[in-house]
CSV table of C-alpha atoms in Angstrom, one decimal:
chain,number,residue,atom,x,y,z
A,272,UNK,CA,95.0,-101.3,-69.0
A,273,UNK,CA,92.0,-99.2,-68.0
A,274,UNK,CA,92.5,-95.6,-66.8
A,275,UNK,CA,90.4,-93.4,-64.7
A,276,UNK,CA,87.9,-91.4,-66.7
A,277,UNK,CA,88.6,-87.7,-66.7
A,278,UNK,CA,87.2,-84.6,-68.2
A,279,UNK,CA,88.3,-81.1,-69.0
A,280,UNK,CA,85.0,-79.8,-67.6
A,281,UNK,CA,84.5,-79.0,-64.0
A,282,UNK,CA,82.1,-81.1,-62.0
A,283,UNK,CA,82.8,-84.3,-63.9
A,284,UNK,CA,83.3,-86.5,-60.7
A,285,UNK,CA,79.9,-87.1,-59.1
A,286,UNK,CA,80.7,-90.0,-56.8
A,287,UNK,CA,83.5,-91.5,-54.8
A,288,UNK,CA,85.7,-93.4,-57.1
A,289,UNK,CA,88.1,-95.9,-55.6
A,290,UNK,CA,91.3,-97.2,-57.3
A,291,UNK,CA,93.3,-100.1,-56.0
A,292,UNK,CA,97.0,-99.4,-57.0
A,293,UNK,CA,99.0,-102.6,-57.0
A,294,UNK,CA,97.2,-104.0,-53.9
A,295,UNK,CA,99.2,-101.5,-51.8
A,296,UNK,CA,97.4,-98.2,-52.0
A,297,UNK,CA,93.7,-97.3,-52.4
A,298,UNK,CA,93.3,-93.9,-53.9
A,299,UNK,CA,89.9,-92.3,-53.7
A,300,UNK,CA,88.9,-89.5,-56.0
A,301,UNK,CA,86.1,-87.5,-54.4
A,302,UNK,CA,83.7,-85.0,-56.1
A,303,UNK,CA,84.8,-81.4,-56.1
A,304,UNK,CA,83.1,-78.8,-53.8
A,305,UNK,CA,83.4,-75.7,-55.9
A,306,UNK,CA,82.6,-74.6,-59.4
A,307,UNK,CA,79.9,-76.8,-61.1
A,308,UNK,CA,79.4,-78.9,-58.0
A,309,UNK,CA,76.3,-79.6,-55.9
A,310,UNK,CA,75.7,-79.4,-52.2
A,311,UNK,CA,75.2,-83.2,-52.2
A,312,UNK,CA,78.7,-83.7,-53.8
A,313,UNK,CA,80.2,-81.6,-51.0
A,314,UNK,CA,78.3,-83.5,-48.4
A,315,UNK,CA,79.5,-86.9,-49.8
A,316,UNK,CA,83.1,-85.7,-49.6
A,317,UNK,CA,82.9,-84.2,-46.1
A,318,UNK,CA,81.2,-87.3,-44.7
A,319,UNK,CA,83.8,-89.5,-46.3
A,320,UNK,CA,86.6,-87.4,-44.8
A,321,UNK,CA,85.0,-87.5,-41.3
A,322,UNK,CA,84.0,-91.2,-41.3
A,323,UNK,CA,86.7,-93.1,-43.2
A,324,UNK,CA,88.9,-94.7,-40.4
A,325,UNK,CA,91.5,-96.1,-42.9
A,326,UNK,CA,92.1,-92.6,-44.4
A,327,UNK,CA,95.9,-91.9,-44.2
A,328,UNK,CA,96.2,-88.6,-46.0
A,329,UNK,CA,94.1,-86.2,-48.0
A,330,UNK,CA,95.4,-84.3,-51.0
A,331,UNK,CA,93.5,-81.1,-51.6
A,332,UNK,CA,93.9,-79.9,-55.2
A,333,UNK,CA,93.6,-76.2,-55.8
A,334,UNK,CA,94.1,-74.5,-59.1
A,335,UNK,CA,97.1,-72.2,-58.9
A,336,UNK,CA,95.6,-70.3,-61.8
A,337,UNK,CA,92.5,-69.5,-59.8
A,338,UNK,CA,94.1,-69.3,-56.4
A,339,UNK,CA,92.8,-70.1,-53.0
A,340,UNK,CA,89.1,-69.4,-52.7
A,341,UNK,CA,86.7,-69.1,-49.8
A,342,UNK,CA,85.5,-72.7,-50.3
A,343,UNK,CA,89.1,-73.9,-50.3
A,344,UNK,CA,89.7,-72.1,-47.0
A,345,UNK,CA,86.5,-73.6,-45.5
A,346,UNK,CA,87.6,-77.1,-46.5
A,347,UNK,CA,91.1,-76.5,-45.1
A,348,UNK,CA,89.5,-75.3,-41.8
A,349,UNK,CA,87.2,-78.3,-41.7
A,350,UNK,CA,90.1,-80.7,-42.1
A,351,UNK,CA,92.3,-78.9,-39.6
A,352,UNK,CA,89.5,-78.8,-37.0
A,353,UNK,CA,88.7,-82.4,-37.5
A,354,UNK,CA,92.3,-83.7,-37.4
A,355,UNK,CA,92.2,-84.9,-41.0
A,356,UNK,CA,95.8,-85.1,-42.3
A,357,UNK,CA,96.2,-83.3,-45.6
A,358,UNK,CA,98.6,-81.8,-48.1
A,359,UNK,CA,97.8,-79.0,-50.6
A,360,UNK,CA,98.5,-79.6,-54.3
A,361,UNK,CA,98.5,-76.5,-56.4
A,362,UNK,CA,97.7,-77.5,-60.0
A,363,UNK,CA,98.2,-75.5,-63.2
A,364,UNK,CA,101.1,-73.5,-61.8
A,365,UNK,CA,102.3,-73.0,-65.4
A,366,UNK,CA,99.2,-70.8,-65.9
A,367,UNK,CA,100.0,-68.5,-63.0
A,368,UNK,CA,100.7,-65.1,-64.5
A,369,UNK,CA,101.8,-63.1,-61.4
A,370,UNK,CA,103.9,-65.2,-59.1
A,371,UNK,CA,104.2,-62.4,-56.5
A,372,UNK,CA,100.4,-62.1,-56.3
A,373,UNK,CA,100.1,-65.9,-55.9
A,374,UNK,CA,102.6,-65.7,-53.0
A,375,UNK,CA,100.8,-62.8,-51.4
A,376,UNK,CA,97.5,-64.6,-51.7
A,377,UNK,CA,99.0,-67.7,-50.2
A,378,UNK,CA,100.4,-65.7,-47.2
A,379,UNK,CA,97.1,-63.8,-46.8
A,380,UNK,CA,95.1,-67.1,-46.8
A,381,UNK,CA,96.5,-68.2,-43.4
A,382,UNK,CA,97.5,-71.6,-44.8
A,383,UNK,CA,101.1,-71.0,-43.9
A,384,UNK,CA,100.2,-70.2,-40.3
A,385,UNK,CA,98.5,-73.5,-39.4
A,386,UNK,CA,100.0,-75.2,-36.3
A,387,UNK,CA,100.6,-78.3,-38.5
A,388,UNK,CA,101.2,-76.8,-41.9
A,389,UNK,CA,100.5,-79.2,-44.8
A,390,UNK,CA,103.2,-79.7,-47.4
A,391,UNK,CA,102.6,-77.6,-50.5
A,392,UNK,CA,103.1,-79.3,-53.8
A,393,UNK,CA,103.3,-77.2,-57.0
A,394,UNK,CA,102.5,-78.9,-60.3
A,395,UNK,CA,102.1,-77.7,-63.8
A,396,UNK,CA,99.2,-78.8,-66.1
A,397,UNK,CA,100.7,-79.5,-69.5
A,398,UNK,CA,103.8,-80.0,-71.5
A,399,UNK,CA,104.6,-76.9,-73.5
A,400,UNK,CA,107.6,-75.1,-75.1
A,401,UNK,CA,108.3,-73.5,-71.7
A,402,UNK,CA,107.6,-76.6,-69.7
A,403,UNK,CA,108.9,-79.8,-71.2
A,404,UNK,CA,108.1,-81.9,-68.1
A,405,UNK,CA,105.3,-82.3,-65.5
A,406,UNK,CA,107.0,-80.6,-62.5
A,407,UNK,CA,105.9,-81.6,-59.0
A,408,UNK,CA,104.6,-85.1,-60.0
A,409,UNK,CA,107.6,-86.9,-58.7
A,410,UNK,CA,107.4,-85.1,-55.4
A,411,UNK,CA,103.7,-85.9,-55.2
A,412,UNK,CA,104.3,-89.6,-55.9
A,413,UNK,CA,106.9,-89.6,-53.2
A,414,UNK,CA,104.6,-88.0,-50.6
A,415,UNK,CA,101.8,-90.5,-51.5
A,416,UNK,CA,104.1,-93.5,-51.0
A,417,UNK,CA,105.6,-92.0,-47.9
A,418,UNK,CA,102.2,-91.4,-46.4
A,419,UNK,CA,101.4,-95.1,-46.9
A,420,UNK,CA,104.6,-96.2,-45.3
A,421,UNK,CA,106.1,-97.3,-48.7
A,422,UNK,CA,109.5,-96.4,-50.1
A,423,UNK,CA,110.1,-94.7,-53.4
A,424,UNK,CA,110.4,-97.3,-56.1
A,425,UNK,CA,108.0,-99.7,-54.5
A,426,UNK,CA,106.5,-102.0,-57.1
A,427,UNK,CA,103.0,-103.4,-57.2
A,428,UNK,CA,102.3,-106.5,-55.0
A,429,UNK,CA,102.0,-109.7,-57.1
A,430,UNK,CA,100.0,-111.4,-54.3
A,431,UNK,CA,96.3,-111.8,-54.9
A,432,UNK,CA,94.0,-110.8,-52.1
A,433,UNK,CA,92.0,-113.6,-50.6
């Protein structure tokens, strides 16, 4: 019944954190590369992405509230040039004030012009009066399962690993 530790503060994740999900999926949370991160954290993440042969898909989380930054674009270019499969998850979309500006920034970023465009998943951050549900989470779960060759509704494996 243990959950992953999380913080509201940026820069909380310092190391690679691996989670075995039902003996079917291994999810790895990597340190961030932007605000309140260190060069070493970015290097750990980039080396992992380059060298992990079993890596099936990468999910790049970008705050919709803050928009796509220069470091995000550098990471996207790095993954694209190195053939690292990835999707982009925009978080905190409920905090985006100007949807037209968000769309213009997205178009200006060049992300939509990549030869193999990643899927874009928009999620909201909290439950509120205006948002009674976590939008985008079901789609994100579906994409994760699909990336691992599993069907929606897959249950955890009961077999113990030897």
